CSV table of C-alpha atoms and ligand atoms in Angstrom, one decimal:
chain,number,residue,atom,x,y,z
A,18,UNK,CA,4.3,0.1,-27.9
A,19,UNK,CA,4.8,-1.3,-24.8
A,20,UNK,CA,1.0,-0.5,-22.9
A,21,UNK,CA,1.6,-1.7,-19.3
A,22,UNK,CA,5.3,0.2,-19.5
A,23,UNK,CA,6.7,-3.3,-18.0
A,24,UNK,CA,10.1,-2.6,-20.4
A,25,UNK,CA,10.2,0.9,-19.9
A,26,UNK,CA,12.9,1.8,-17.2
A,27,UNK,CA,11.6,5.3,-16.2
A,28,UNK,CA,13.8,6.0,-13.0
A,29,UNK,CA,17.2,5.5,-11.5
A,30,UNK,CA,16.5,5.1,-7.6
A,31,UNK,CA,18.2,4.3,-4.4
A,32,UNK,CA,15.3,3.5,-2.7
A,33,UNK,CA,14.2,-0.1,-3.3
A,34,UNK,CA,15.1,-3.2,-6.0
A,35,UNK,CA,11.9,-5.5,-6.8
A,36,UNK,CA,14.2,-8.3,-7.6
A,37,UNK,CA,10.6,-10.2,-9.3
A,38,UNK,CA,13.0,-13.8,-10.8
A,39,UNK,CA,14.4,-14.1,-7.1
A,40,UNK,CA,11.4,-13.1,-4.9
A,41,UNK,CA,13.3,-10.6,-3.1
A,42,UNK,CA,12.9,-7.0,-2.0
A,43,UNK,CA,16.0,-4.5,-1.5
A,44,UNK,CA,14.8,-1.7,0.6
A,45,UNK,CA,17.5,1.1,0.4
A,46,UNK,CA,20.0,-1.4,1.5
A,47,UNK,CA,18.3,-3.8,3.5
A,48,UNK,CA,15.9,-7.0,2.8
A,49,UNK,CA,12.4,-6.3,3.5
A,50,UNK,CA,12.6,-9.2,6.2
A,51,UNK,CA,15.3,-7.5,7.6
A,52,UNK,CA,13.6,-4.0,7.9
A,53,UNK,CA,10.3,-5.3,9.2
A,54,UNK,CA,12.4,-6.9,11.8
A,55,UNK,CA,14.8,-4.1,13.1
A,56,UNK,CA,12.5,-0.9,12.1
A,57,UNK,CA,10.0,0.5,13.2
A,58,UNK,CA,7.8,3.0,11.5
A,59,UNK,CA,9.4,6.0,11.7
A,60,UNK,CA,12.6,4.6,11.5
A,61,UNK,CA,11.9,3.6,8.2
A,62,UNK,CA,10.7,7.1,7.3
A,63,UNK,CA,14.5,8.6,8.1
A,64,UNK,CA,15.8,5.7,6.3
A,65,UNK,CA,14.2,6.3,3.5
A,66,UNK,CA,14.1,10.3,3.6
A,67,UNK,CA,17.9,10.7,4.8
A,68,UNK,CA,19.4,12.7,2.1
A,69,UNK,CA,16.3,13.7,0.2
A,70,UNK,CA,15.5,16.6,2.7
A,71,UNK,CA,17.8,19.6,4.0
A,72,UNK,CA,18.2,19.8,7.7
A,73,UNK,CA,16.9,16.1,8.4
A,74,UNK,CA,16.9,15.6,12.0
A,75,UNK,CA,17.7,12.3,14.0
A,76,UNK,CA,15.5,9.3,14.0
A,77,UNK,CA,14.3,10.3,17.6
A,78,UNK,CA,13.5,13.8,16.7
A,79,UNK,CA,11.5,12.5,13.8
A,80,UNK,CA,9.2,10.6,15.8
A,81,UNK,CA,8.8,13.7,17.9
A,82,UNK,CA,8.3,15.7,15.1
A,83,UNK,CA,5.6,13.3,13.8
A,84,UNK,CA,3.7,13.1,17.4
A,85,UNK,CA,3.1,16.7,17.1
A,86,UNK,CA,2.5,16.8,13.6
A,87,UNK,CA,-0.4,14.4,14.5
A,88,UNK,CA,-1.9,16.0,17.3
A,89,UNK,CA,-1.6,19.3,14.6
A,90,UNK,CA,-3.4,17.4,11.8
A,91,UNK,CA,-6.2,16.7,14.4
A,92,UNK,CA,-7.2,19.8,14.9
A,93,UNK,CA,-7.2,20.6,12.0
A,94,UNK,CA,-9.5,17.9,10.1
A,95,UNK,CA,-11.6,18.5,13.2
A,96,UNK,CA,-13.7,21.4,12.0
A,97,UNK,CA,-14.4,18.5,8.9
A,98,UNK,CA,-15.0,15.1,10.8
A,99,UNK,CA,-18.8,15.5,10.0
A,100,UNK,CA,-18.3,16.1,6.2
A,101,UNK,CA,-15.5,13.3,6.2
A,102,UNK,CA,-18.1,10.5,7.9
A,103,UNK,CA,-20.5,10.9,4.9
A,104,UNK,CA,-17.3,10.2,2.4
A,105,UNK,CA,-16.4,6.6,1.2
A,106,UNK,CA,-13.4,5.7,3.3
A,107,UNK,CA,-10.2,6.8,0.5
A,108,UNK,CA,-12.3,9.5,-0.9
A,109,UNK,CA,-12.5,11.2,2.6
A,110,UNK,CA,-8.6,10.6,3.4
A,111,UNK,CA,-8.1,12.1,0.3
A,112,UNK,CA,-10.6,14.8,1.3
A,113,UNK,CA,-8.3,14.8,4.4
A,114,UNK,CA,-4.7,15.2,2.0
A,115,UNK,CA,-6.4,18.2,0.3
A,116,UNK,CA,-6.6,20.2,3.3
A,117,UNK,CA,-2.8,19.5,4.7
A,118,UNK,CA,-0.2,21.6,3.1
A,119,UNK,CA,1.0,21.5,0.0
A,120,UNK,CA,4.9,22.3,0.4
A,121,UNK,CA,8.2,20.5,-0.5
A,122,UNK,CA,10.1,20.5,2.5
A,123,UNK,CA,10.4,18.1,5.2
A,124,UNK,CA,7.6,20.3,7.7
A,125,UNK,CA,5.2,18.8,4.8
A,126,UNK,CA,6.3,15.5,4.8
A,127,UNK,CA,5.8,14.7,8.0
A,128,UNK,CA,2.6,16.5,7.7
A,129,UNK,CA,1.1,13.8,5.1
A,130,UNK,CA,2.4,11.4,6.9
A,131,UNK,CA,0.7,12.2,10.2
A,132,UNK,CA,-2.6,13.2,8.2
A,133,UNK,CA,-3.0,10.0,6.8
A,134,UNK,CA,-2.5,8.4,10.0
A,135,UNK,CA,-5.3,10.9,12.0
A,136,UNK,CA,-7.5,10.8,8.8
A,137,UNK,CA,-7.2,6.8,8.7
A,138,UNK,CA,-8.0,6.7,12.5
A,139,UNK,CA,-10.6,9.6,12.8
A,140,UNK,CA,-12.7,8.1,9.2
A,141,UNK,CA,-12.4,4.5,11.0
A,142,UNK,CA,-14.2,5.9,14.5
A,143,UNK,CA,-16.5,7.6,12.2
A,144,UNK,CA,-17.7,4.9,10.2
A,145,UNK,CA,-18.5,3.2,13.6
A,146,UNK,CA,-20.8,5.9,14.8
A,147,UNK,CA,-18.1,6.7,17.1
A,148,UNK,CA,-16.6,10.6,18.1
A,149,UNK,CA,-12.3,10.5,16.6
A,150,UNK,CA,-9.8,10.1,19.5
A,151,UNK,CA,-7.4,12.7,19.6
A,152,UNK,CA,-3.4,11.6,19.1
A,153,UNK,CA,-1.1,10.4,21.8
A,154,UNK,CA,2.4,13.0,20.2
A,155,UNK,CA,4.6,10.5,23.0
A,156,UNK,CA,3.0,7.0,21.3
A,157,UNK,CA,4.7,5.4,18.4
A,158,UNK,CA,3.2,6.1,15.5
A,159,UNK,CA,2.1,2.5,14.2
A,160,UNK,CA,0.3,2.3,17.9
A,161,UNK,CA,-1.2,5.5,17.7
A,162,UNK,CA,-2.9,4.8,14.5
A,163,UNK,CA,-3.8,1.2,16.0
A,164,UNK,CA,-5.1,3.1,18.9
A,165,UNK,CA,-7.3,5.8,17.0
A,166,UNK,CA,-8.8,3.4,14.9
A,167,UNK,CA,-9.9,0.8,17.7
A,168,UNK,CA,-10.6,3.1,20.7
A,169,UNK,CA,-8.3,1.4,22.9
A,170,UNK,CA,-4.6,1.0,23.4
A,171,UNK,CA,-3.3,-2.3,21.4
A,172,UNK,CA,-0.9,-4.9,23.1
A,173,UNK,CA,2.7,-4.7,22.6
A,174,UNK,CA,2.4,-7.5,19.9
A,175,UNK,CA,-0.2,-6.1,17.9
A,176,UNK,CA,1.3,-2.1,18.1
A,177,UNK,CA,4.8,-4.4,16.8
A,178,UNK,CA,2.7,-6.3,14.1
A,179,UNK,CA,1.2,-3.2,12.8
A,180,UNK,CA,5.0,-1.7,12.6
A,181,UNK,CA,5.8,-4.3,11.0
A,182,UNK,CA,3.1,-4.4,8.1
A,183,UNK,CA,3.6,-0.3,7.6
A,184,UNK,CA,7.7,-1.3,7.4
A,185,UNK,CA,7.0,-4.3,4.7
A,186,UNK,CA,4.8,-2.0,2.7
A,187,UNK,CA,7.1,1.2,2.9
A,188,UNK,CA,8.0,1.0,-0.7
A,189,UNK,CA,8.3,-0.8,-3.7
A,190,UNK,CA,9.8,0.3,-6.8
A,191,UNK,CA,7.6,1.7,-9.5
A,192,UNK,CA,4.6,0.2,-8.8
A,193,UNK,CA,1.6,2.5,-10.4
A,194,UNK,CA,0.9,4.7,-7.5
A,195,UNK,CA,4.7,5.5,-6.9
A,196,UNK,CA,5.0,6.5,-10.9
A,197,UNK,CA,1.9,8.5,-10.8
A,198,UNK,CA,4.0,10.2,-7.4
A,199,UNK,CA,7.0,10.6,-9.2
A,200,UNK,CA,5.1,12.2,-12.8
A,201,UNK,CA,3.1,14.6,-10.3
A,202,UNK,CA,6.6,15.5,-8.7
A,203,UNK,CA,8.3,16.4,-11.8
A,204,UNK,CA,5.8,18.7,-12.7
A,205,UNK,CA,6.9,20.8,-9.5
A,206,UNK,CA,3.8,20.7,-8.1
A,207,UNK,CA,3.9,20.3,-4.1
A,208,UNK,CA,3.8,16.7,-1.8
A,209,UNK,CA,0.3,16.5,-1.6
A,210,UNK,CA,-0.1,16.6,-4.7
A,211,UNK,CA,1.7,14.1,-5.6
A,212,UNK,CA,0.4,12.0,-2.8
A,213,UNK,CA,-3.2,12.5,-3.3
A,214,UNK,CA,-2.5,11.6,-6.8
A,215,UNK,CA,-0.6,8.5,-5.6
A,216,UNK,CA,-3.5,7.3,-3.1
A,217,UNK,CA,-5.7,7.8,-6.2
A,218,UNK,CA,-4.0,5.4,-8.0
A,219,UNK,CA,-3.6,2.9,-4.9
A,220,UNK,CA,-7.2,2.7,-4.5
A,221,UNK,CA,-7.9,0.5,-7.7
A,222,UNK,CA,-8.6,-3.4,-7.2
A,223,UNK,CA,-5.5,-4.4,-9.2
A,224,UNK,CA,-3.1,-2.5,-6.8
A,225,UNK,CA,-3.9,-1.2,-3.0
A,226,UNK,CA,-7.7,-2.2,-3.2
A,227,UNK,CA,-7.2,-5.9,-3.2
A,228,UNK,CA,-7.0,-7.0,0.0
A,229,UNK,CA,-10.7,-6.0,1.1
A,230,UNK,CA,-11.8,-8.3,-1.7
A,231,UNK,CA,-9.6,-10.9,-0.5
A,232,UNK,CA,-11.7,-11.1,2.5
A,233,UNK,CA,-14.8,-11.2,0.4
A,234,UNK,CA,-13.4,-14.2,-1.5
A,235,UNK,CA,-12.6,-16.1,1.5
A,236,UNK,CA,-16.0,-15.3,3.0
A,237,UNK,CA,-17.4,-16.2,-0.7
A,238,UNK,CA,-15.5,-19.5,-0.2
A,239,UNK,CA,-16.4,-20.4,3.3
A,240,UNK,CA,-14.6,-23.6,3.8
A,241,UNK,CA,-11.6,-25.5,2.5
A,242,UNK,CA,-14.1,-28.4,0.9
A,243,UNK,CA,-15.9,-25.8,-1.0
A,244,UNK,CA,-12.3,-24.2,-2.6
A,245,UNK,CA,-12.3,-26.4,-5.8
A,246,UNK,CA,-15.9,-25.7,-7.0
A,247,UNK,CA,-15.9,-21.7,-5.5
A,248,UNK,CA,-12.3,-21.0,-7.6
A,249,UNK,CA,-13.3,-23.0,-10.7
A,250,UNK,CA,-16.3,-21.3,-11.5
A,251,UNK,CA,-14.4,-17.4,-10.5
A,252,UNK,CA,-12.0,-18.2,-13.1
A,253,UNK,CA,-14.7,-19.6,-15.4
A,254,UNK,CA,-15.9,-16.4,-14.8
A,255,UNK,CA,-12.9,-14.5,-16.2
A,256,UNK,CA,-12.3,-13.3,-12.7
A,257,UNK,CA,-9.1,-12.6,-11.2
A,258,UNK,CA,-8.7,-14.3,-7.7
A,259,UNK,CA,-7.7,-11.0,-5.3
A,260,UNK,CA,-4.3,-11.4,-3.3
A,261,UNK,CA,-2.6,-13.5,-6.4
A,262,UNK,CA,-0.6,-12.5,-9.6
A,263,UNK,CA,2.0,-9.8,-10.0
A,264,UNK,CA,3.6,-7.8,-12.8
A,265,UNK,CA,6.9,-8.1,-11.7
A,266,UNK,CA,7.3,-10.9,-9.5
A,267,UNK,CA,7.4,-14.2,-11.3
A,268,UNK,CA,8.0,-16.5,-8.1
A,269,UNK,CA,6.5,-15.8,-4.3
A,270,UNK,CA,6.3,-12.4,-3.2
A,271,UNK,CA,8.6,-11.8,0.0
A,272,UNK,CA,6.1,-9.4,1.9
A,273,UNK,CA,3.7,-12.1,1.8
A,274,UNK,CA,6.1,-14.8,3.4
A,275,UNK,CA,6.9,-11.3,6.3
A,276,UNK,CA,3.0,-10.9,6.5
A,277,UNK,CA,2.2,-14.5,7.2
A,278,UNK,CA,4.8,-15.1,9.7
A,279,UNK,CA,3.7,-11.5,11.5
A,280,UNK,CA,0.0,-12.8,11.6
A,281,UNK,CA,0.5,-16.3,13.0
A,282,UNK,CA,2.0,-14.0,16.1
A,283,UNK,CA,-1.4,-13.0,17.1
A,284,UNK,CA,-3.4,-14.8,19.0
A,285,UNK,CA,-6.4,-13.2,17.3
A,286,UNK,CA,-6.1,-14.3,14.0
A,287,UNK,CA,-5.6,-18.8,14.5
A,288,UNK,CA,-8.9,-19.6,13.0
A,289,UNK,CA,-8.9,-16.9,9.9
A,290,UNK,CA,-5.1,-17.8,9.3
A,291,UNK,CA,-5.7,-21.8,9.3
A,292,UNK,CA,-8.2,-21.0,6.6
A,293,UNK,CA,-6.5,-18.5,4.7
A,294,UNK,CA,-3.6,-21.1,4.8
A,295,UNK,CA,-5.8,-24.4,3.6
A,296,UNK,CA,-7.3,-21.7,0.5
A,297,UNK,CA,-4.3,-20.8,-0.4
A,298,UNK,CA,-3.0,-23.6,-1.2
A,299,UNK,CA,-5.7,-24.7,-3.3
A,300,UNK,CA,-6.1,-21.6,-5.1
A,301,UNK,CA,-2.6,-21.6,-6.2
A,302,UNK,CA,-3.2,-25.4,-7.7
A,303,UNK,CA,-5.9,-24.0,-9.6
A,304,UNK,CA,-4.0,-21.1,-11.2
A,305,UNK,CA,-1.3,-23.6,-12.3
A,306,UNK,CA,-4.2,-25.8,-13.6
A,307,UNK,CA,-5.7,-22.9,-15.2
A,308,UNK,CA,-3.4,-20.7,-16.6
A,309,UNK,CA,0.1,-23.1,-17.2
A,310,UNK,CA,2.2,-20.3,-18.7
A,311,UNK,CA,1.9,-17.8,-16.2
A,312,UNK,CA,3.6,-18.2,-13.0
A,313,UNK,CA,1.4,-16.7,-10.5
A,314,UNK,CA,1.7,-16.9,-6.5
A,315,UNK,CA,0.3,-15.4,-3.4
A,316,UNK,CA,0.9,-11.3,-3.2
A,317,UNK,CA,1.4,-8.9,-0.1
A,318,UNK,CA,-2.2,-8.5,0.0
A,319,UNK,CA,-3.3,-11.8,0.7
A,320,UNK,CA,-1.7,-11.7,4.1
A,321,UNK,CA,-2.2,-8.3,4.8
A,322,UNK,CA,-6.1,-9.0,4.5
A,323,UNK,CA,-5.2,-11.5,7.3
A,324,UNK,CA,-3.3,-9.1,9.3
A,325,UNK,CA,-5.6,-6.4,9.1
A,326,UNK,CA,-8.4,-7.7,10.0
A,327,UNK,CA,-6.6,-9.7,13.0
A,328,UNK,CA,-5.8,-6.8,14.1
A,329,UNK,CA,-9.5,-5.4,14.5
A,330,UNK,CA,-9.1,-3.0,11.0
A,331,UNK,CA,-12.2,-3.4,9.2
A,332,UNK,CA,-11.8,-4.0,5.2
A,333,UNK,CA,-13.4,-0.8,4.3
A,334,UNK,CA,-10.1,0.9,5.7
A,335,UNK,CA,-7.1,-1.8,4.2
A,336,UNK,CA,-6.4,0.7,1.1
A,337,UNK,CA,-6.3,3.7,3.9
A,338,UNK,CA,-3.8,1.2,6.0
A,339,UNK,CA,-1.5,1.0,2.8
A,340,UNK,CA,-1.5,4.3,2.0
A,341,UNK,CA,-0.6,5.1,5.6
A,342,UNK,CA,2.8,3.0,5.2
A,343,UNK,CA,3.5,3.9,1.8
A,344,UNK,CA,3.5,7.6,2.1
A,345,UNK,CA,6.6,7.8,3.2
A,346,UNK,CA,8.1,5.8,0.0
A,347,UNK,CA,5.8,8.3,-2.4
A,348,UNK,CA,7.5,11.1,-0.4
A,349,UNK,CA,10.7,9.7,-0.7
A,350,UNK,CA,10.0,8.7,-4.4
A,351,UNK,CA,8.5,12.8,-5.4
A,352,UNK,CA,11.8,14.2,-3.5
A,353,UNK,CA,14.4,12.0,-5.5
A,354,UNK,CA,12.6,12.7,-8.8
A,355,UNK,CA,13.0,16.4,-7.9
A,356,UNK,CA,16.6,16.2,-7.1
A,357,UNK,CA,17.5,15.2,-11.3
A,358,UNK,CA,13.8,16.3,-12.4
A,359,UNK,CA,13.0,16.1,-15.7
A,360,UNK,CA,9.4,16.4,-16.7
A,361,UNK,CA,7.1,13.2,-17.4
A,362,UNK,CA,6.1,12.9,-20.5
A,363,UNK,CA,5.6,9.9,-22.9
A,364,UNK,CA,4.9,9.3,-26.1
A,365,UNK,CA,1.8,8.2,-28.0
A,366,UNK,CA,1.4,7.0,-30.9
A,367,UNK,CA,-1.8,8.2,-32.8
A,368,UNK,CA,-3.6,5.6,-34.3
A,369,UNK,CA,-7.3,7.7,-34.9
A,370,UNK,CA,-9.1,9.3,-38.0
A,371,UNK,CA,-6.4,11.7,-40.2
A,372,UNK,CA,-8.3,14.6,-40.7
A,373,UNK,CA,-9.7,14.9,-44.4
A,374,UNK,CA,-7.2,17.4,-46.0
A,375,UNK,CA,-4.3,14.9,-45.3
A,376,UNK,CA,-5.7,11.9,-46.7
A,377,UNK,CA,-3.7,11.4,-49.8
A,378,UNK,CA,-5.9,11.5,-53.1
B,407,ACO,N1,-6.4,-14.5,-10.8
B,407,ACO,C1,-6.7,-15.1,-12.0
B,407,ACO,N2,-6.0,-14.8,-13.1
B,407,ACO,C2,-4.9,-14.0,-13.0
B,407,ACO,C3,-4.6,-13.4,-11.8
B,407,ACO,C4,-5.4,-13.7,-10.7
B,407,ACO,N3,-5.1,-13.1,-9.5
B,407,ACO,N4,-3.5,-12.6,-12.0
B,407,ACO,C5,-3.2,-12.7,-13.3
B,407,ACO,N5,-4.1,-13.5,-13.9
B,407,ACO,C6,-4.1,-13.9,-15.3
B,407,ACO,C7,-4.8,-12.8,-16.1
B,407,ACO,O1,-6.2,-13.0,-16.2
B,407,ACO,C8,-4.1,-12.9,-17.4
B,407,ACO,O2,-4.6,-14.0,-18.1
B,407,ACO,P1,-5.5,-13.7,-19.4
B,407,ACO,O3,-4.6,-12.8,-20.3
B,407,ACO,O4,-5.7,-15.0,-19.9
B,407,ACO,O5,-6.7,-12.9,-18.9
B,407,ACO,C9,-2.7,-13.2,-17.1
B,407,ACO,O6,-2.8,-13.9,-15.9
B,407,ACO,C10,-1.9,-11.9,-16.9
B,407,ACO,O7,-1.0,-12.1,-16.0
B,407,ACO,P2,0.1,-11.0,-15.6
B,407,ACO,O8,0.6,-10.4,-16.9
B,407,ACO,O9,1.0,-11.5,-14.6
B,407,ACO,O10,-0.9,-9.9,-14.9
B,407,ACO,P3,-0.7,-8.3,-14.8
B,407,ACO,O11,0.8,-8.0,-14.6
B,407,ACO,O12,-1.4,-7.7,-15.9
B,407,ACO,O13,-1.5,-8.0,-13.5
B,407,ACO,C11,-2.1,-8.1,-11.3
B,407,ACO,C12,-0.9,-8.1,-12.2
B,407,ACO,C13,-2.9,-6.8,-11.6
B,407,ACO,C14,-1.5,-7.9,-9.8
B,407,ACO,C15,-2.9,-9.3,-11.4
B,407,ACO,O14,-2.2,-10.5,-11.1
B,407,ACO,C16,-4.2,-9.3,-10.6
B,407,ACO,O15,-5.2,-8.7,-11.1
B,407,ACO,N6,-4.2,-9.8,-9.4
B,407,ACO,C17,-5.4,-9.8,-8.5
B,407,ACO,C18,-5.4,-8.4,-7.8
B,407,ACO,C19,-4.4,-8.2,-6.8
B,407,ACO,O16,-4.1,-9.1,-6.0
B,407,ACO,N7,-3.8,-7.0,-6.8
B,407,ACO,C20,-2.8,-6.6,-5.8
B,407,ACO,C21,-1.4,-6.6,-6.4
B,407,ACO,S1,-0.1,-6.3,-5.2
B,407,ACO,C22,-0.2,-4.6,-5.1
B,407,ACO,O17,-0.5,-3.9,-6.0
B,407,ACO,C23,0.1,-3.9,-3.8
């Protein structure tokens, strides 16, 4: 038995290599660096969706597309915004999912995809005792989102840094929330299912709910001189330090290395950053200290905690933030397994009480 299904190759996919000996990411074609360099957002999405959908349209009619499809989504969760605010943040984007439709064509990808963004901007505004802003259909949709959530415009640099964290975080092989996508998919069930189901799995502390924590820590920590005492006693503990480790990468994770450099272009985040830098560096001494045979190194969601929060995102939304960049590799992920489907289904090996009439005499 294999229980973490590290061994088990479950899918053949075009859509991204996790190269975890080299510490390098193959996004359909292109290294992530490369990607969150040259795309932007919905760029991204048509990279990833071209061939998975009939009747794809251009990059440029796919941002328009998404621009309405936002302003759509608006109106519709409006009626809800009251029953949303009283909601933990993913629980109400899932709320949010559950209402969009549920179809297999493009019309409801772009649908989930502009939902999450509204939900993730209109739950933010909420949660600050503030009324949702309605979309901008003509703004890109990384600023949009920055917009909704803030209450203001953001400045060229940070609408570019938010592309660039939804770009790094598009996909990512089958990590647990894209093989909970792709099972829901083969059972022909619709997008949203499949992506509510996904976003249910993102929201656990091992995966998409670490980098809230990771602020937590370095709030816990405080200070560069307090590091050695603050980690020892965590991993004394049996705690696992948030933003570290990975199943499949064995050497530095590239997003974080795309992360850190997209931070330190902010003005906003110097003092945060220098910290986060002088911890890191410690922590990962400790963890080679501590745990020799493992080879265990900083993870996108150090850096993302960084970025976020930088960017004025508070930590109650990160996992709503992810979600809102990797829909589009879910969706792509749900169509591809539907294009060779065959249903999901493991084994298990039964290992409880025989029932009495089969126990030999
Ligand atoms: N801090 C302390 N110890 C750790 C950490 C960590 N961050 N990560 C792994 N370990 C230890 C485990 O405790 C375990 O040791 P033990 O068996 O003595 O308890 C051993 O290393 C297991 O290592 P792996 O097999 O590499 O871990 P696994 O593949 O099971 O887990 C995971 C990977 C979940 C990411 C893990 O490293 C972790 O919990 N990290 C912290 C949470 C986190 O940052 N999650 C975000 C991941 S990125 C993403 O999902 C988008």
């Amino acid at each position: 038995m294999d229980a973490g299904l590290e061994k088990v190759v479950a899918a053949e996919t075009v859509l991204s290599d996790v190269d975890g000996a080299n510490g390098r990411l193959i996004i359909r074609g292109k290294d992530v660096e490369d990607l969150a360099q040259a795309f932007d957002f919905e760029a991204t999405a048509h990279h990833l969706w071209s061939g998975f959908f009939e009747g794809m349209p251009s990059a440029a009619e796919l941002k328009a597309a998404l621009g309405e499809a936002r302003v759509a989504a608006f109106e519709r969760l409006k009626p809800d915004f009251a029953r949303l605010a009283g909601l933990p943040e993913v629980e109400a984007l899932r709320a949010a999912l559950a209402l969009a439709p549920d179809g297999h064509d493009l019309g409801s990808a772009i649908d989930l995809v502009a939902t999450t963004a509204v939900a993730s901007g209109a739950i933010a505004r909420l949660k600050a005792g503030a009324a949702p802003l309605a979309p901008d259909a003509h703004a890109g949709h990384g600023a949009d989102l920055l917009r909704m959530i803030r209450g203001e415009a953001p400045l060229p640099e940070e609408a570019k840094a938010l592309d660039a964290y939804l770009v790094t975080i598009s996909d990512h092989g089958l990590n647990a929330s894209t093989f909970v996508a792709r099972s829901v998919a083969s059972t022909r069930a619709g997008l949203g299912s499949a992506v509510i189901a996904a976003l249910s799995a993102l929201k656990g502390p091992l995966h998409g709910g670490a980098p809230g924590p990771v602020l937590d820590m370095l709030d816990g920590i405080g200070t560069a001189e307090r590091a050695e005492g603050w980690i020892r006693e965590a991993l004394n503990r049996g705690e696992r330090l948030m933003g570290f480790g990975h199943r499949v990468y064995r050497t530095r994770d590239p997003r974080a290395d795309v992360l850190k450099r997209v931070v330190a272009s902010l003005p906003a985040s110097s003092g945060r950053l220098a910290l986060a830098q002088a911890l890191e560096g410690r922590i990962l001494q400790r963890l080679a200290a501590e745990k020799p045979d493992r080879k265990l190194d900083t993870n996108v969601e150090y850096y993302t905690a960084i970025l976020l929060e930088a960017l004025g995102v508070s930590r109650g939304l990160f996992t709503a933030m992810f979600a809102s960049g990797r829909v589009t590799g879910w969706i792509a992920h749900a169509r591809e397994q539907l294009a060779t489907n065959r249903l999901v289904r493991p084994a298990s090996v039964y290992v409880g009480r025989k029932p009495a009439s089969s126990v030999a005499a």
